[in-house]
Short mmCIF file of C-alpha atoms in Angstrom, two decimals:
data_model
loop_
_atom_site.label_atom_id
_atom_site.label_comp_id
_atom_site.label_asym_id
_atom_site.label_seq_id
_atom_site.Cartn_x
_atom_site.Cartn_y
_atom_site.Cartn_z
CA MET A 1 12.80 -0.21 8.45
CA SER A 2 14.64 -3.44 9.05
CA VAL A 3 15.15 -6.07 6.34
CA ASP A 4 15.06 -8.64 9.18
CA VAL A 5 11.37 -7.83 10.01
CA PRO A 6 9.07 -9.58 7.70
CA ALA A 7 6.74 -7.22 5.52
CA LEU A 8 3.26 -6.55 6.80
CA GLN A 9 1.93 -8.51 3.71
CA ASP A 10 3.88 -11.63 4.58
CA LEU A 11 2.73 -11.45 8.28
CA ALA A 12 -0.96 -10.54 7.89
CA ALA A 13 -1.90 -12.18 4.43
CA PRO A 14 0.76 -14.70 3.31
CA ASP A 15 -2.05 -16.22 1.10
CA GLY A 16 -2.73 -12.83 -0.51
CA VAL A 17 -3.27 -12.87 -4.33
CA CYS A 18 -3.39 -9.08 -5.19
CA TYR A 19 -1.31 -8.45 -8.25
CA GLY A 20 0.34 -5.50 -6.54
CA CYS A 21 0.94 -6.64 -3.02
CA GLY A 22 -0.09 -10.34 -2.70
CA SER A 23 2.67 -12.53 -1.29
CA ALA A 24 1.11 -15.53 -2.93
CA HIS A 25 0.62 -14.06 -6.58
CA PRO A 26 2.76 -16.08 -8.89
CA ARG A 27 3.62 -13.04 -11.19
CA GLY A 28 2.72 -10.04 -9.08
CA LEU A 29 4.84 -7.08 -7.95
CA HIS A 30 5.12 -8.50 -4.27
CA ILE A 31 5.06 -5.01 -2.76
CA LYS A 32 6.43 -5.09 0.73
CA SER A 33 5.60 -2.53 3.36
CA HIS A 34 7.17 -1.95 6.74
CA TRP A 35 6.65 0.31 9.58
CA HIS A 36 9.21 3.11 9.52
CA GLU A 37 11.40 3.62 12.55
CA ASP A 38 9.57 6.80 13.44
CA GLY A 39 6.47 4.74 14.16
CA VAL A 40 4.26 6.96 12.20
CA HIS A 41 4.93 6.10 8.51
CA VAL A 42 4.77 2.90 6.60
CA VAL A 43 7.38 2.52 3.84
CA SER A 44 7.98 0.45 0.87
CA THR A 45 10.56 0.54 -2.02
CA HIS A 46 9.91 -0.70 -5.59
CA LEU A 47 12.06 -0.67 -8.78
CA PRO A 48 9.72 -0.66 -11.78
CA GLY A 49 10.36 -3.35 -14.29
CA ALA A 50 10.76 -2.62 -18.07
CA ASP A 51 7.17 -3.67 -18.59
CA PHE A 52 6.05 -0.53 -16.81
CA HIS A 53 7.17 2.21 -19.14
CA GLY A 54 4.78 4.97 -19.81
CA TRP A 55 6.63 7.43 -22.17
CA PRO A 56 10.25 6.34 -23.00
CA GLY A 57 12.25 6.50 -19.86
CA LEU A 58 9.30 7.32 -17.59
CA VAL A 59 7.25 5.17 -15.33
CA TYR A 60 3.66 4.32 -16.41
CA GLY A 61 1.22 6.43 -14.18
CA GLY A 62 -1.01 3.40 -13.81
CA LEU A 63 1.87 1.58 -11.84
CA ILE A 64 2.32 4.59 -9.60
CA ALA A 65 -1.45 4.55 -8.88
CA MET A 66 -1.35 0.72 -8.12
CA LEU A 67 1.68 1.24 -5.72
CA VAL A 68 0.02 4.05 -3.97
CA ASP A 69 -3.26 2.08 -3.70
CA CYS A 70 -1.66 -1.14 -2.40
CA HIS A 71 0.84 0.56 0.00
CA SER A 72 -1.73 2.98 1.26
CA ASN A 73 -4.19 0.13 1.94
CA TRP A 74 -1.49 -1.75 3.93
CA THR A 75 -0.83 1.42 5.85
CA ALA A 76 -4.47 1.62 6.86
CA MET A 77 -4.47 -2.04 7.98
CA ALA A 78 -1.27 -1.75 9.86
CA TYR A 79 -2.80 1.35 11.53
CA HIS A 80 -5.82 -0.75 12.63
CA TYR A 81 -3.62 -3.56 14.09
CA ARG A 82 -1.62 -0.95 16.11
CA ALA A 83 -4.76 0.77 17.29
CA GLU A 84 -5.99 -2.62 18.68
CA HIS A 85 -2.64 -3.38 20.21
CA ARG A 86 -2.41 -6.48 17.90
CA ALA A 87 0.25 -8.06 15.82
CA PRO A 88 -0.14 -8.22 12.07
CA ASP A 89 -0.37 -11.98 12.11
CA SER A 90 -3.01 -12.08 14.84
CA LYS A 91 -6.52 -13.34 14.01
CA PRO A 92 -9.02 -12.29 13.07
CA ARG A 93 -7.42 -10.72 10.04
CA ILE A 94 -7.94 -6.96 9.47
CA ASP A 95 -8.83 -6.15 5.80
CA CYS A 96 -9.49 -2.93 4.07
CA VAL A 97 -10.68 -2.06 0.49
CA THR A 98 -10.21 1.19 -1.45
CA GLY A 99 -13.00 3.63 -0.92
CA SER A 100 -11.45 6.46 -2.89
CA LEU A 101 -8.09 6.76 -4.60
CA GLY A 102 -6.56 10.17 -5.34
CA ILE A 103 -3.24 10.70 -6.98
CA LYS A 104 -1.61 13.84 -8.01
CA PHE A 105 1.43 13.62 -10.34
CA LEU A 106 3.91 16.37 -9.48
CA LYS A 107 6.83 15.55 -11.87
CA PRO A 108 7.60 12.86 -14.38
CA THR A 109 8.91 9.68 -12.64
CA PRO A 110 12.02 8.20 -14.24
CA MET A 111 12.60 4.57 -14.90
CA ASP A 112 15.60 2.78 -13.47
CA VAL A 113 15.42 4.72 -10.10
CA PRO A 114 14.14 2.93 -7.08
CA LEU A 115 10.81 4.34 -5.95
CA THR A 116 10.19 4.98 -2.18
CA LEU A 117 6.59 5.15 -0.89
CA LYS A 118 6.13 6.83 2.49
CA ALA A 119 2.56 6.74 3.90
CA ARG A 120 0.70 7.75 7.05
CA VAL A 121 -2.75 7.82 8.41
CA GLU A 122 -4.18 11.37 8.42
CA GLY A 123 -7.27 10.41 10.26
CA ASP A 124 -9.98 7.81 10.78
CA VAL A 125 -13.79 7.77 11.29
CA GLY A 126 -15.51 4.58 12.04
CA ARG A 127 -14.46 2.07 9.40
CA LYS A 128 -12.79 4.79 7.15
CA THR A 129 -9.29 5.75 7.27
CA ARG A 130 -7.62 8.56 5.22
CA VAL A 131 -4.10 7.85 4.14
CA LEU A 132 -1.56 10.27 2.63
CA CYS A 133 1.20 8.73 0.58
CA GLU A 134 4.34 10.22 -1.00
CA VAL A 135 6.20 8.78 -3.94
CA TYR A 136 9.93 9.49 -4.22
CA ALA A 137 12.22 8.64 -7.22
CA GLY A 138 15.42 8.78 -5.47
CA GLU A 139 15.21 12.04 -3.40
CA VAL A 140 12.64 13.71 -5.82
CA LEU A 141 8.90 13.78 -4.73
CA THR A 142 7.04 12.82 -7.95
CA ALA A 143 3.49 11.93 -6.78
CA VAL A 144 1.24 12.07 -3.76
CA GLY A 145 -1.85 10.20 -2.89
CA ASP A 146 -4.73 11.13 -0.68
CA SER A 147 -7.05 8.09 -0.44
CA VAL A 148 -9.62 6.54 1.79
CA PHE A 149 -9.76 2.91 2.81
CA VAL A 150 -12.78 1.02 4.31
CA ARG A 151 -12.45 -1.71 6.85
CA VAL A 152 -14.44 -4.70 5.66
CA ASP A 153 -15.34 -8.32 6.33
CA THR A 154 -13.94 -9.83 2.96
CA ALA A 155 -16.17 -12.98 3.11
CA ARG A 156 -19.27 -10.79 3.34
CA LEU A 157 -17.78 -8.57 0.60
CA ALA A 158 -17.24 -11.46 -1.76
CA GLU A 159 -20.69 -12.78 -1.18
CA ALA A 160 -22.33 -9.44 -1.89
CA ALA A 161 -20.22 -9.16 -5.12
CA ARG A 162 -21.39 -12.62 -6.22
CA ASN A 163 -25.10 -11.63 -5.52
CA ALA A 164 -24.85 -8.23 -7.17
#
């Protein structure tokens, strides 16, 4: 991962407003995901702020779930761009939504330690993409995600939600 390379979020969705990963959210977490040099994984780092304590000294599990959700979703979208031999800032934009989110908490995750998320696509069938994501606090694996993301047309999705 090179800090000189813009994050996938900044390239593909500079107007994104998701609280977790939206580049344009005024108070969001601004999660940044990049292709790892191995070309297989997408990585991100995040240092939880004091607002995200669960138990004293430990990261709130809901934050870990949000990090896994957002980062895994960007892993799925990055995968689709690569599979189509397209740059992340090419049009039309590729969007995915969470079909299922699975998190297994292995160990308590301490505060004041940078978290590294390392995700990869495990498989895809049609519009559905399975993503595995590992969460490390320093060198310690504390949680794993196993989730499915569905490629969507967001304009049609928003319209369907309004008419539900």
